[in-house]
Amino acid sequence: NAGVTQTPKFRILKIGQSMTLQCTQDMNHNYMYWYRQDPGMGLKLIYYSVGAGITDKGEVPNGYNVSRSTTEDFPLRLELAAPSQTSVYFCASRTTNYGYTFGSGTRLTVV
Amino acid sequence: AQSVTQLDSQVPVFEEAPVELRCNYSSSVSVYLFWYVQYPNQGLQLLLKYLSGSTLVESINGFEAEFNKSQTSFHLRKPSVHISDTAEYFCAVIPNQAGTALIFGKGTTLSVSS
C-alpha cells in the first residue's frame, strides 16, 4: 500500500515552459486535492476532485489545470510557468471519515 | 467563510519544557479540527483530530488538544517536549456539513533546543 505518490520530487522550469505534476493514490479514495505551500503562508488549495470526472477550483487556481479520468490519478498541469509558481506542491486524498493522506511533495522552481 | 489563525509563527523552547501552540478558527458553522506536523523536507502527517465526542483528543506521541467551542480554539499542548518534536505544526479546519477541503493556518515552527 503506497498511499499517495507524487512525481517528480524536484523540478526546475524556465519561465513559459509547461509541465505536469503527477499524483496517484492506491486507496480507492474519491476525494483528492492539490495544495501549494509557500514559506510562512501555510497550504492553499489549488484544485480538488470529489470523484472521477469531477473537479473544482480551490482558492488559488489561476495558472493551473487538472483532470480526473480515473479514481487513482489526479495530475496538475502548469501551462505557462511563472516565477510566482515557485512552491512546494502537495497532493492529498481523503477517506469518507476525513482521514487525509498527503504525498511527499514536489518542489518546483521557476527561473 | 472559514479561516484559521495560528497565533505564533515561531515557538522556541528548551527540551523537557511544556509547550502550547495556539490555534483559533472562525466559522459560522460547526467544524472538524485537525493538527498536522511537518518535519523538514517531508509531507504532512496527522497528529490528531476532533470530529465529535470528547473535546480532549490525544496523539500517540504525547500531544493533546482541546476543542473549546465558546472560544473557537483548538490549542495543541505537550507537557514535556523532545528535540525530535522540532517541526512545523499546522492547524486545519473543515466545515462538517458541506466542506471537503482542509483550510490551513499559516503554521507554527516549534524549535526545541537542549
JSON list of C-alpha atoms in Angstrom, two decimals:
[
{"chain": "A", "resi": 1, "resn": "ASN", "atom": "CA", "xyz": [0.00, 0.00, 0.00]},
{"chain": "A", "resi": 2, "resn": "ALA", "atom": "CA", "xyz": [1.94, 3.02, -1.29]},
{"chain": "A", "resi": 3, "resn": "GLY", "atom": "CA", "xyz": [-0.59, 5.71, -0.25]},
{"chain": "A", "resi": 4, "resn": "VAL", "atom": "CA", "xyz": [-0.23, 8.92, -2.27]},
{"chain": "A", "resi": 5, "resn": "THR", "atom": "CA", "xyz": [2.67, 9.04, -4.72]},
{"chain": "A", "resi": 6, "resn": "GLN", "atom": "CA", "xyz": [3.88, 12.28, -6.29]},
{"chain": "A", "resi": 7, "resn": "THR", "atom": "CA", "xyz": [6.36, 12.64, -9.13]},
{"chain": "A", "resi": 8, "resn": "PRO", "atom": "CA", "xyz": [8.74, 14.28, -9.70]},
{"chain": "A", "resi": 9, "resn": "LYS", "atom": "CA", "xyz": [10.16, 15.23, -6.30]},
{"chain": "A", "resi": 10, "resn": "PHE", "atom": "CA", "xyz": [12.11, 18.17, -7.68]},
{"chain": "A", "resi": 11, "resn": "ARG", "atom": "CA", "xyz": [11.92, 20.17, -10.89]},
{"chain": "A", "resi": 12, "resn": "ILE", "atom": "CA", "xyz": [13.38, 23.36, -12.29]},
{"chain": "A", "resi": 13, "resn": "LEU", "atom": "CA", "xyz": [11.39, 25.02, -15.06]},
{"chain": "A", "resi": 14, "resn": "LYS", "atom": "CA", "xyz": [12.14, 28.00, -17.22]},
{"chain": "A", "resi": 15, "resn": "ILE", "atom": "CA", "xyz": [9.57, 30.78, -17.49]},
{"chain": "A", "resi": 16, "resn": "GLY", "atom": "CA", "xyz": [6.95, 29.86, -20.08]},
{"chain": "A", "resi": 17, "resn": "GLN", "atom": "CA", "xyz": [7.58, 26.12, -20.00]},
{"chain": "A", "resi": 18, "resn": "SER", "atom": "CA", "xyz": [4.86, 23.61, -19.21]},
{"chain": "A", "resi": 19, "resn": "MET", "atom": "CA", "xyz": [4.81, 20.55, -17.02]},
{"chain": "A", "resi": 20, "resn": "THR", "atom": "CA", "xyz": [2.53, 18.06, -15.35]},
{"chain": "A", "resi": 21, "resn": "LEU", "atom": "CA", "xyz": [2.83, 17.10, -11.70]},
{"chain": "A", "resi": 22, "resn": "GLN", "atom": "CA", "xyz": [1.70, 13.54, -11.25]},
{"chain": "A", "resi": 23, "resn": "CYS", "atom": "CA", "xyz": [-0.32, 12.24, -8.30]},
{"chain": "A", "resi": 24, "resn": "THR", "atom": "CA", "xyz": [-1.51, 8.67, -7.83]},
{"chain": "A", "resi": 25, "resn": "GLN", "atom": "CA", "xyz": [-3.25, 7.00, -4.90]},
{"chain": "A", "resi": 26, "resn": "ASP", "atom": "CA", "xyz": [-3.97, 3.33, -4.40]},
{"chain": "A", "resi": 27, "resn": "MET", "atom": "CA", "xyz": [-6.53, 3.61, -1.59]},
{"chain": "A", "resi": 28, "resn": "ASN", "atom": "CA", "xyz": [-9.61, 3.99, -3.82]},
{"chain": "A", "resi": 29, "resn": "HIS", "atom": "CA", "xyz": [-10.37, 7.41, -2.35]},
{"chain": "A", "resi": 30, "resn": "ASN", "atom": "CA", "xyz": [-12.88, 9.53, -4.20]},
{"chain": "A", "resi": 31, "resn": "TYR", "atom": "CA", "xyz": [-11.65, 12.83, -2.79]},
{"chain": "A", "resi": 32, "resn": "MET", "atom": "CA", "xyz": [-8.34, 14.23, -3.99]},
{"chain": "A", "resi": 33, "resn": "TYR", "atom": "CA", "xyz": [-6.66, 17.62, -3.59]},
{"chain": "A", "resi": 34, "resn": "TRP", "atom": "CA", "xyz": [-3.79, 19.76, -4.77]},
{"chain": "A", "resi": 35, "resn": "TYR", "atom": "CA", "xyz": [-2.24, 22.28, -2.41]},
{"chain": "A", "resi": 36, "resn": "ARG", "atom": "CA", "xyz": [0.71, 24.61, -2.71]},
{"chain": "A", "resi": 37, "resn": "GLN", "atom": "CA", "xyz": [2.87, 25.55, 0.25]},
{"chain": "A", "resi": 38, "resn": "ASP", "atom": "CA", "xyz": [4.78, 28.79, 0.41]},
{"chain": "A", "resi": 39, "resn": "PRO", "atom": "CA", "xyz": [7.01, 29.79, 3.36]},
{"chain": "A", "resi": 40, "resn": "GLY", "atom": "CA", "xyz": [5.02, 31.33, 6.19]},
{"chain": "A", "resi": 41, "resn": "MET", "atom": "CA", "xyz": [1.74, 31.00, 4.29]},
{"chain": "A", "resi": 42, "resn": "GLY", "atom": "CA", "xyz": [0.55, 27.51, 5.14]},
{"chain": "A", "resi": 43, "resn": "LEU", "atom": "CA", "xyz": [-1.10, 25.39, 2.46]},
{"chain": "A", "resi": 44, "resn": "LYS", "atom": "CA", "xyz": [-3.51, 26.84, -0.06]},
{"chain": "A", "resi": 45, "resn": "LEU", "atom": "CA", "xyz": [-5.95, 24.76, -2.09]},
{"chain": "A", "resi": 46, "resn": "ILE", "atom": "CA", "xyz": [-5.45, 24.87, -5.86]},
{"chain": "A", "resi": 47, "resn": "TYR", "atom": "CA", "xyz": [-7.99, 22.31, -7.15]},
{"chain": "A", "resi": 48, "resn": "TYR", "atom": "CA", "xyz": [-9.90, 19.38, -5.78]},
{"chain": "A", "resi": 49, "resn": "SER", "atom": "CA", "xyz": [-11.93, 16.46, -7.05]},
{"chain": "A", "resi": 50, "resn": "VAL", "atom": "CA", "xyz": [-14.77, 14.50, -5.46]},
{"chain": "A", "resi": 51, "resn": "GLY", "atom": "CA", "xyz": [-14.58, 11.65, -7.94]},
{"chain": "A", "resi": 52, "resn": "ALA", "atom": "CA", "xyz": [-13.57, 10.62, -11.43]},
{"chain": "A", "resi": 53, "resn": "GLY", "atom": "CA", "xyz": [-14.69, 13.22, -13.95]},
{"chain": "A", "resi": 54, "resn": "ILE", "atom": "CA", "xyz": [-15.48, 15.88, -11.33]},
{"chain": "A", "resi": 55, "resn": "THR", "atom": "CA", "xyz": [-13.10, 18.70, -10.45]},
{"chain": "A", "resi": 56, "resn": "ASP", "atom": "CA", "xyz": [-13.47, 22.15, -8.96]},
{"chain": "A", "resi": 57, "resn": "LYS", "atom": "CA", "xyz": [-11.39, 25.21, -8.24]},
{"chain": "A", "resi": 58, "resn": "GLY", "atom": "CA", "xyz": [-9.91, 25.98, -4.88]},
{"chain": "A", "resi": 59, "resn": "GLU", "atom": "CA", "xyz": [-8.56, 29.23, -3.50]},
{"chain": "A", "resi": 60, "resn": "VAL", "atom": "CA", "xyz": [-5.64, 29.73, -5.94]},
{"chain": "A", "resi": 61, "resn": "PRO", "atom": "CA", "xyz": [-6.45, 28.03, -9.29]},
{"chain": "A", "resi": 62, "resn": "ASN", "atom": "CA", "xyz": [-5.05, 30.61, -11.71]},
{"chain": "A", "resi": 63, "resn": "GLY", "atom": "CA", "xyz": [-2.27, 29.24, -13.89]},
{"chain": "A", "resi": 64, "resn": "TYR", "atom": "CA", "xyz": [-3.17, 25.60, -13.22]},
{"chain": "A", "resi": 65, "resn": "ASN", "atom": "CA", "xyz": [-5.42, 22.93, -14.68]},
{"chain": "A", "resi": 66, "resn": "VAL", "atom": "CA", "xyz": [-6.41, 19.46, -13.53]},
{"chain": "A", "resi": 67, "resn": "SER", "atom": "CA", "xyz": [-8.14, 16.38, -14.83]},
{"chain": "A", "resi": 68, "resn": "ARG", "atom": "CA", "xyz": [-9.51, 13.27, -13.14]},
{"chain": "A", "resi": 69, "resn": "SER", "atom": "CA", "xyz": [-10.09, 10.50, -15.65]},
{"chain": "A", "resi": 70, "resn": "THR", "atom": "CA", "xyz": [-9.62, 7.69, -13.11]},
{"chain": "A", "resi": 71, "resn": "THR", "atom": "CA", "xyz": [-10.08, 7.32, -9.36]},
{"chain": "A", "resi": 72, "resn": "GLU", "atom": "CA", "xyz": [-6.35, 6.76, -8.91]},
{"chain": "A", "resi": 73, "resn": "ASP", "atom": "CA", "xyz": [-4.82, 9.69, -10.80]},
{"chain": "A", "resi": 74, "resn": "PHE", "atom": "CA", "xyz": [-5.13, 13.44, -10.33]},
{"chain": "A", "resi": 75, "resn": "PRO", "atom": "CA", "xyz": [-2.47, 15.27, -12.39]},
{"chain": "A", "resi": 76, "resn": "LEU", "atom": "CA", "xyz": [-1.84, 19.01, -12.06]},
{"chain": "A", "resi": 77, "resn": "ARG", "atom": "CA", "xyz": [-0.87, 20.90, -15.20]},
{"chain": "A", "resi": 78, "resn": "LEU", "atom": "CA", "xyz": [1.10, 24.14, -15.39]},
{"chain": "A", "resi": 79, "resn": "GLU", "atom": "CA", "xyz": [0.77, 25.58, -18.88]},
{"chain": "A", "resi": 80, "resn": "LEU", "atom": "CA", "xyz": [2.98, 28.69, -18.84]},
{"chain": "A", "resi": 81, "resn": "ALA", "atom": "CA", "xyz": [5.24, 28.59, -15.82]},
{"chain": "A", "resi": 82, "resn": "ALA", "atom": "CA", "xyz": [5.81, 31.85, -13.96]},
{"chain": "A", "resi": 83, "resn": "PRO", "atom": "CA", "xyz": [8.17, 32.66, -11.06]},
{"chain": "A", "resi": 84, "resn": "SER", "atom": "CA", "xyz": [5.11, 33.06, -8.82]},
{"chain": "A", "resi": 85, "resn": "GLN", "atom": "CA", "xyz": [4.52, 29.33, -9.21]},
{"chain": "A", "resi": 86, "resn": "THR", "atom": "CA", "xyz": [7.76, 28.50, -7.44]},
{"chain": "A", "resi": 87, "resn": "SER", "atom": "CA", "xyz": [6.47, 26.49, -4.49]},
{"chain": "A", "resi": 88, "resn": "VAL", "atom": "CA", "xyz": [6.14, 23.08, -2.93]},
{"chain": "A", "resi": 89, "resn": "TYR", "atom": "CA", "xyz": [3.11, 21.20, -4.21]},
{"chain": "A", "resi": 90, "resn": "PHE", "atom": "CA", "xyz": [1.27, 18.57, -2.21]},
{"chain": "A", "resi": 91, "resn": "CYS", "atom": "CA", "xyz": [-1.31, 16.12, -3.40]},
{"chain": "A", "resi": 92, "resn": "ALA", "atom": "CA", "xyz": [-3.68, 14.52, -0.90]},
{"chain": "A", "resi": 93, "resn": "SER", "atom": "CA", "xyz": [-6.57, 12.09, -0.82]},
{"chain": "A", "resi": 94, "resn": "ARG", "atom": "CA", "xyz": [-9.26, 11.54, 1.77]},
{"chain": "A", "resi": 95, "resn": "THR", "atom": "CA", "xyz": [-11.48, 8.83, 3.22]},
{"chain": "A", "resi": 96, "resn": "THR", "atom": "CA", "xyz": [-15.17, 9.38, 3.90]},
{"chain": "A", "resi": 97, "resn": "ASN", "atom": "CA", "xyz": [-14.27, 9.78, 7.60]},
{"chain": "A", "resi": 98, "resn": "TYR", "atom": "CA", "xyz": [-11.90, 12.68, 6.98]},
{"chain": "A", "resi": 99, "resn": "GLY", "atom": "CA", "xyz": [-8.71, 10.64, 7.03]},
{"chain": "A", "resi": 100, "resn": "TYR", "atom": "CA", "xyz": [-6.38, 12.64, 4.80]},
{"chain": "A", "resi": 101, "resn": "THR", "atom": "CA", "xyz": [-3.19, 11.19, 3.32]},
{"chain": "A", "resi": 102, "resn": "PHE", "atom": "CA", "xyz": [-0.59, 13.55, 1.86]},
{"chain": "A", "resi": 103, "resn": "GLY", "atom": "CA", "xyz": [2.10, 12.82, -0.68]},
{"chain": "A", "resi": 104, "resn": "SER", "atom": "CA", "xyz": [5.72, 13.74, -0.03]},
{"chain": "A", "resi": 105, "resn": "GLY", "atom": "CA", "xyz": [5.56, 16.80, -2.25]},
{"chain": "A", "resi": 106, "resn": "THR", "atom": "CA", "xyz": [7.06, 18.23, -5.44]},
{"chain": "A", "resi": 107, "resn": "ARG", "atom": "CA", "xyz": [9.48, 21.11, -5.06]},
{"chain": "A", "resi": 108, "resn": "LEU", "atom": "CA", "xyz": [9.19, 23.32, -8.15]},
{"chain": "A", "resi": 109, "resn": "THR", "atom": "CA", "xyz": [11.43, 26.24, -9.02]},
{"chain": "A", "resi": 110, "resn": "VAL", "atom": "CA", "xyz": [10.63, 28.52, -11.97]},
{"chain": "A", "resi": 111, "resn": "VAL", "atom": "CA", "xyz": [13.57, 30.58, -13.23]},
{"chain": "B", "resi": 1, "resn": "ALA", "atom": "CA", "xyz": [-16.12, 31.56, 5.13]},
{"chain": "B", "resi": 2, "resn": "GLN", "atom": "CA", "xyz": [-13.87, 29.64, 7.45]},
{"chain": "B", "resi": 3, "resn": "SER", "atom": "CA", "xyz": [-10.40, 30.78, 8.50]},
{"chain": "B", "resi": 4, "resn": "VAL", "atom": "CA", "xyz": [-7.68, 29.59, 10.83]},
{"chain": "B", "resi": 5, "resn": "THR", "atom": "CA", "xyz": [-5.30, 31.74, 12.85]},
{"chain": "B", "resi": 6, "resn": "GLN", "atom": "CA", "xyz": [-2.19, 30.30, 14.40]},
{"chain": "B", "resi": 7, "resn": "LEU", "atom": "CA", "xyz": [-1.17, 32.95, 16.86]},
{"chain": "B", "resi": 8, "resn": "ASP", "atom": "CA", "xyz": [2.55, 32.24, 16.95]},
{"chain": "B", "resi": 9, "resn": "SER", "atom": "CA", "xyz": [4.72, 31.80, 13.88]},
{"chain": "B", "resi": 10, "resn": "GLN", "atom": "CA", "xyz": [7.69, 30.54, 15.91]},
{"chain": "B", "resi": 11, "resn": "VAL", "atom": "CA", "xyz": [7.91, 28.95, 19.35]},
{"chain": "B", "resi": 12, "resn": "PRO", "atom": "CA", "xyz": [11.39, 28.26, 20.79]},
{"chain": "B", "resi": 13, "resn": "VAL", "atom": "CA", "xyz": [11.53, 26.04, 23.88]},
{"chain": "B", "resi": 14, "resn": "PHE", "atom": "CA", "xyz": [14.06, 24.03, 25.82]},
{"chain": "B", "resi": 15, "resn": "GLU", "atom": "CA", "xyz": [13.94, 20.26, 25.94]},
{"chain": "B", "resi": 16, "resn": "GLU", "atom": "CA", "xyz": [11.60, 18.83, 28.63]},
{"chain": "B", "resi": 17, "resn": "ALA", "atom": "CA", "xyz": [9.71, 22.12, 28.93]},
{"chain": "B", "resi": 18, "resn": "PRO", "atom": "CA", "xyz": [5.94, 22.29, 28.32]},
{"chain": "B", "resi": 19, "resn": "VAL", "atom": "CA", "xyz": [4.64, 23.88, 25.15]},
{"chain": "B", "resi": 20, "resn": "GLU", "atom": "CA", "xyz": [1.35, 25.22, 23.81]},
{"chain": "B", "resi": 21, "resn": "LEU", "atom": "CA", "xyz": [0.74, 26.03, 20.17]},
{"chain": "B", "resi": 22, "resn": "ARG", "atom": "CA", "xyz": [-2.30, 28.21, 19.78]},
{"chain": "B", "resi": 23, "resn": "CYS", "atom": "CA", "xyz": [-4.98, 27.90, 17.12]},
{"chain": "B", "resi": 24, "resn": "ASN", "atom": "CA", "xyz": [-8.20, 29.88, 16.71]},
{"chain": "B", "resi": 25, "resn": "TYR", "atom": "CA", "xyz": [-10.73, 29.45, 13.97]},
{"chain": "B", "resi": 26, "resn": "SER", "atom": "CA", "xyz": [-13.57, 31.47, 12.53]},
{"chain": "B", "resi": 27, "resn": "SER", "atom": "CA", "xyz": [-16.64, 29.76, 11.18]},
{"chain": "B", "resi": 28, "resn": "SER", "atom": "CA", "xyz": [-20.39, 30.30, 11.02]},
{"chain": "B", "resi": 29, "resn": "VAL", "atom": "CA", "xyz": [-20.99, 26.54, 11.03]},
{"chain": "B", "resi": 30, "resn": "SER", "atom": "CA", "xyz": [-19.68, 23.62, 13.05]},
{"chain": "B", "resi": 31, "resn": "VAL", "atom": "CA", "xyz": [-16.25, 22.40, 12.05]},
{"chain": "B", "resi": 32, "resn": "TYR", "atom": "CA", "xyz": [-13.94, 19.45, 12.32]},
{"chain": "B", "resi": 33, "resn": "LEU", "atom": "CA", "xyz": [-10.46, 20.31, 13.61]},
{"chain": "B", "resi": 34, "resn": "PHE", "atom": "CA", "xyz": [-7.02, 18.90, 12.87]},
{"chain": "B", "resi": 35, "resn": "TRP", "atom": "CA", "xyz": [-3.37, 19.29, 13.79]},
{"chain": "B", "resi": 36, "resn": "TYR", "atom": "CA", "xyz": [-0.71, 18.20, 11.30]},
{"chain": "B", "resi": 37, "resn": "VAL", "atom": "CA", "xyz": [3.06, 18.02, 11.74]},
{"chain": "B", "resi": 38, "resn": "GLN", "atom": "CA", "xyz": [5.63, 18.52, 9.02]},
{"chain": "B", "resi": 39, "resn": "TYR", "atom": "CA", "xyz": [9.25, 17.51, 9.56]},
{"chain": "B", "resi": 40, "resn": "PRO", "atom": "CA", "xyz": [11.89, 19.15, 7.34]},
{"chain": "B", "resi": 41, "resn": "ASN", "atom": "CA", "xyz": [11.56, 18.22, 3.65]},
{"chain": "B", "resi": 42, "resn": "GLN", "atom": "CA", "xyz": [8.67, 15.86, 4.32]},
{"chain": "B", "resi": 43, "resn": "GLY", "atom": "CA", "xyz": [4.94, 15.79, 3.76]},
{"chain": "B", "resi": 44, "resn": "LEU", "atom": "CA", "xyz": [2.25, 16.39, 6.36]},
{"chain": "B", "resi": 45, "resn": "GLN", "atom": "CA", "xyz": [1.37, 13.78, 8.96]},
{"chain": "B", "resi": 46, "resn": "LEU", "atom": "CA", "xyz": [-1.80, 13.81, 11.03]},
{"chain": "B", "resi": 47, "resn": "LEU", "atom": "CA", "xyz": [-1.12, 14.44, 14.70]},
{"chain": "B", "resi": 48, "resn": "LEU", "atom": "CA", "xyz": [-4.70, 14.39, 15.98]},
{"chain": "B", "resi": 49, "resn": "LYS", "atom": "CA", "xyz": [-8.21, 15.38, 15.01]},
{"chain": "B", "resi": 50, "resn": "TYR", "atom": "CA", "xyz": [-11.52, 16.30, 16.57]},
{"chain": "B", "resi": 51, "resn": "LEU", "atom": "CA", "xyz": [-14.68, 15.18, 14.78]},
{"chain": "B", "resi": 52, "resn": "SER", "atom": "CA", "xyz": [-17.08, 14.66, 17.67]},
{"chain": "B", "resi": 53, "resn": "GLY", "atom": "CA", "xyz": [-17.29, 13.30, 21.21]},
{"chain": "B", "resi": 54, "resn": "SER", "atom": "CA", "xyz": [-14.77, 14.18, 23.91]},
{"chain": "B", "resi": 55, "resn": "THR", "atom": "CA", "xyz": [-13.38, 17.65, 23.42]},
{"chain": "B", "resi": 56, "resn": "LEU", "atom": "CA", "xyz": [-9.93, 16.49, 24.58]},
{"chain": "B", "resi": 57, "resn": "VAL", "atom": "CA", "xyz": [-8.08, 14.49, 21.96]},
{"chain": "B", "resi": 58, "resn": "GLU", "atom": "CA", "xyz": [-4.69, 12.87, 22.30]},
{"chain": "B", "resi": 59, "resn": "SER", "atom": "CA", "xyz": [-1.98, 11.68, 19.95]},
{"chain": "B", "resi": 60, "resn": "ILE", "atom": "CA", "xyz": [0.25, 8.65, 20.39]},
{"chain": "B", "resi": 61, "resn": "ASN", "atom": "CA", "xyz": [3.37, 10.74, 20.99]},
{"chain": "B", "resi": 62, "resn": "GLY", "atom": "CA", "xyz": [2.16, 12.79, 23.96]},
{"chain": "B", "resi": 63, "resn": "PHE", "atom": "CA", "xyz": [0.46, 15.76, 22.30]},
{"chain": "B", "resi": 64, "resn": "GLU", "atom": "CA", "xyz": [-3.10, 16.69, 23.16]},
{"chain": "B", "resi": 65, "resn": "ALA", "atom": "CA", "xyz": [-5.55, 19.34, 22.01]},
{"chain": "B", "resi": 66, "resn": "GLU", "atom": "CA", "xyz": [-8.80, 20.58, 23.46]},
{"chain": "B", "resi": 67, "resn": "PHE", "atom": "CA", "xyz": [-11.71, 21.84, 21.40]},
{"chain": "B", "resi": 68, "resn": "ASN", "atom": "CA", "xyz": [-13.22, 24.92, 23.02]},
{"chain": "B", "resi": 69, "resn": "LYS", "atom": "CA", "xyz": [-16.35, 25.89, 21.14]},
{"chain": "B", "resi": 70, "resn": "SER", "atom": "CA", "xyz": [-17.05, 29.08, 23.10]},
{"chain": "B", "resi": 71, "resn": "GLN", "atom": "CA", "xyz": [-13.55, 30.40, 22.43]},
{"chain": "B", "resi": 72, "resn": "THR", "atom": "CA", "xyz": [-13.34, 28.85, 18.96]},
{"chain": "B", "resi": 73, "resn": "SER", "atom": "CA", "xyz": [-9.95, 27.43, 19.82]},
{"chain": "B", "resi": 74, "resn": "PHE", "atom": "CA", "xyz": [-8.09, 24.15, 19.39]},
{"chain": "B", "resi": 75, "resn": "HIS", "atom": "CA", "xyz": [-4.75, 24.67, 21.13]},
{"chain": "B", "resi": 76, "resn": "LEU", "atom": "CA", "xyz": [-2.08, 21.96, 20.98]},
{"chain": "B", "resi": 77, "resn": "ARG", "atom": "CA", "xyz": [-0.15, 21.09, 24.13]},
{"chain": "B", "resi": 78, "resn": "LYS", "atom": "CA", "xyz": [2.61, 18.80, 25.26]},
{"chain": "B", "resi": 79, "resn": "PRO", "atom": "CA", "xyz": [3.81, 18.65, 28.88]},
{"chain": "B", "resi": 80, "resn": "SER", "atom": "CA", "xyz": [7.44, 17.81, 28.05]},
{"chain": "B", "resi": 81, "resn": "VAL", "atom": "CA", "xyz": [8.96, 18.25, 24.59]},
{"chain": "B", "resi": 82, "resn": "HIS", "atom": "CA", "xyz": [11.88, 16.42, 22.99]},
{"chain": "B", "resi": 83, "resn": "ILE", "atom": "CA", "xyz": [14.44, 17.55, 20.45]},
{"chain": "B", "resi": 84, "resn": "SER", "atom": "CA", "xyz": [12.68, 15.28, 17.96]},
{"chain": "B", "resi": 85, "resn": "ASP", "atom": "CA", "xyz": [9.50, 17.39, 18.24]},
{"chain": "B", "resi": 86, "resn": "THR", "atom": "CA", "xyz": [11.22, 20.16, 16.29]},
{"chain": "B", "resi": 87, "resn": "ALA", "atom": "CA", "xyz": [8.99, 20.64, 13.25]},
{"chain": "B", "resi": 88, "resn": "GLU", "atom": "CA", "xyz": [6.32, 22.84, 11.72]},
{"chain": "B", "resi": 89, "resn": "TYR", "atom": "CA", "xyz": [2.80, 22.37, 13.03]},
{"chain": "B", "resi": 90, "resn": "PHE", "atom": "CA", "xyz": [-0.35, 23.23, 11.12]},
{"chain": "B", "resi": 91, "resn": "CYS", "atom": "CA", "xyz": [-3.85, 23.67, 12.47]},
{"chain": "B", "resi": 92, "resn": "ALA", "atom": "CA", "xyz": [-6.64, 23.00, 9.97]},
{"chain": "B", "resi": 93, "resn": "VAL", "atom": "CA", "xyz": [-10.45, 23.03, 9.85]},
{"chain": "B", "resi": 94, "resn": "ILE", "atom": "CA", "xyz": [-13.17, 21.76, 7.60]},
{"chain": "B", "resi": 95, "resn": "PRO", "atom": "CA", "xyz": [-16.89, 22.56, 7.77]},
{"chain": "B", "resi": 96, "resn": "ASN", "atom": "CA", "xyz": [-18.58, 19.38, 8.90]},
{"chain": "B", "resi": 97, "resn": "GLN", "atom": "CA", "xyz": [-21.74, 19.86, 6.91]},
{"chain": "B", "resi": 98, "resn": "ALA", "atom": "CA", "xyz": [-20.68, 20.57, 3.37]},
{"chain": "B", "resi": 99, "resn": "GLY", "atom": "CA", "xyz": [-16.95, 21.01, 3.28]},
{"chain": "B", "resi": 100, "resn": "THR", "atom": "CA", "xyz": [-14.43, 18.76, 1.67]},
{"chain": "B", "resi": 101, "resn": "ALA", "atom": "CA", "xyz": [-11.06, 20.51, 1.65]},
{"chain": "B", "resi": 102, "resn": "LEU", "atom": "CA", "xyz": [-8.95, 21.34, 4.68]},
{"chain": "B", "resi": 103, "resn": "ILE", "atom": "CA", "xyz": [-8.36, 25.02, 5.39]},
{"chain": "B", "resi": 104, "resn": "PHE", "atom": "CA", "xyz": [-4.95, 25.53, 6.94]},
{"chain": "B", "resi": 105, "resn": "GLY", "atom": "CA", "xyz": [-3.40, 28.07, 9.24]},
{"chain": "B", "resi": 106, "resn": "LYS", "atom": "CA", "xyz": [-0.04, 29.56, 8.35]},
{"chain": "B", "resi": 107, "resn": "GLY", "atom": "CA", "xyz": [1.86, 27.20, 10.61]},
{"chain": "B", "resi": 108, "resn": "THR", "atom": "CA", "xyz": [3.93, 27.39, 13.79]},
{"chain": "B", "resi": 109, "resn": "THR", "atom": "CA", "xyz": [7.58, 26.40, 13.83]},
{"chain": "B", "resi": 110, "resn": "LEU", "atom": "CA", "xyz": [8.46, 24.63, 17.07]},
{"chain": "B", "resi": 111, "resn": "SER", "atom": "CA", "xyz": [12.18, 24.66, 17.81]},
{"chain": "B", "resi": 112, "resn": "VAL", "atom": "CA", "xyz": [13.35, 22.52, 20.71]},
{"chain": "B", "resi": 113, "resn": "SER", "atom": "CA", "xyz": [16.89, 23.01, 21.97]},
{"chain": "B", "resi": 114, "resn": "SER", "atom": "CA", "xyz": [18.93, 21.35, 24.69]}
]
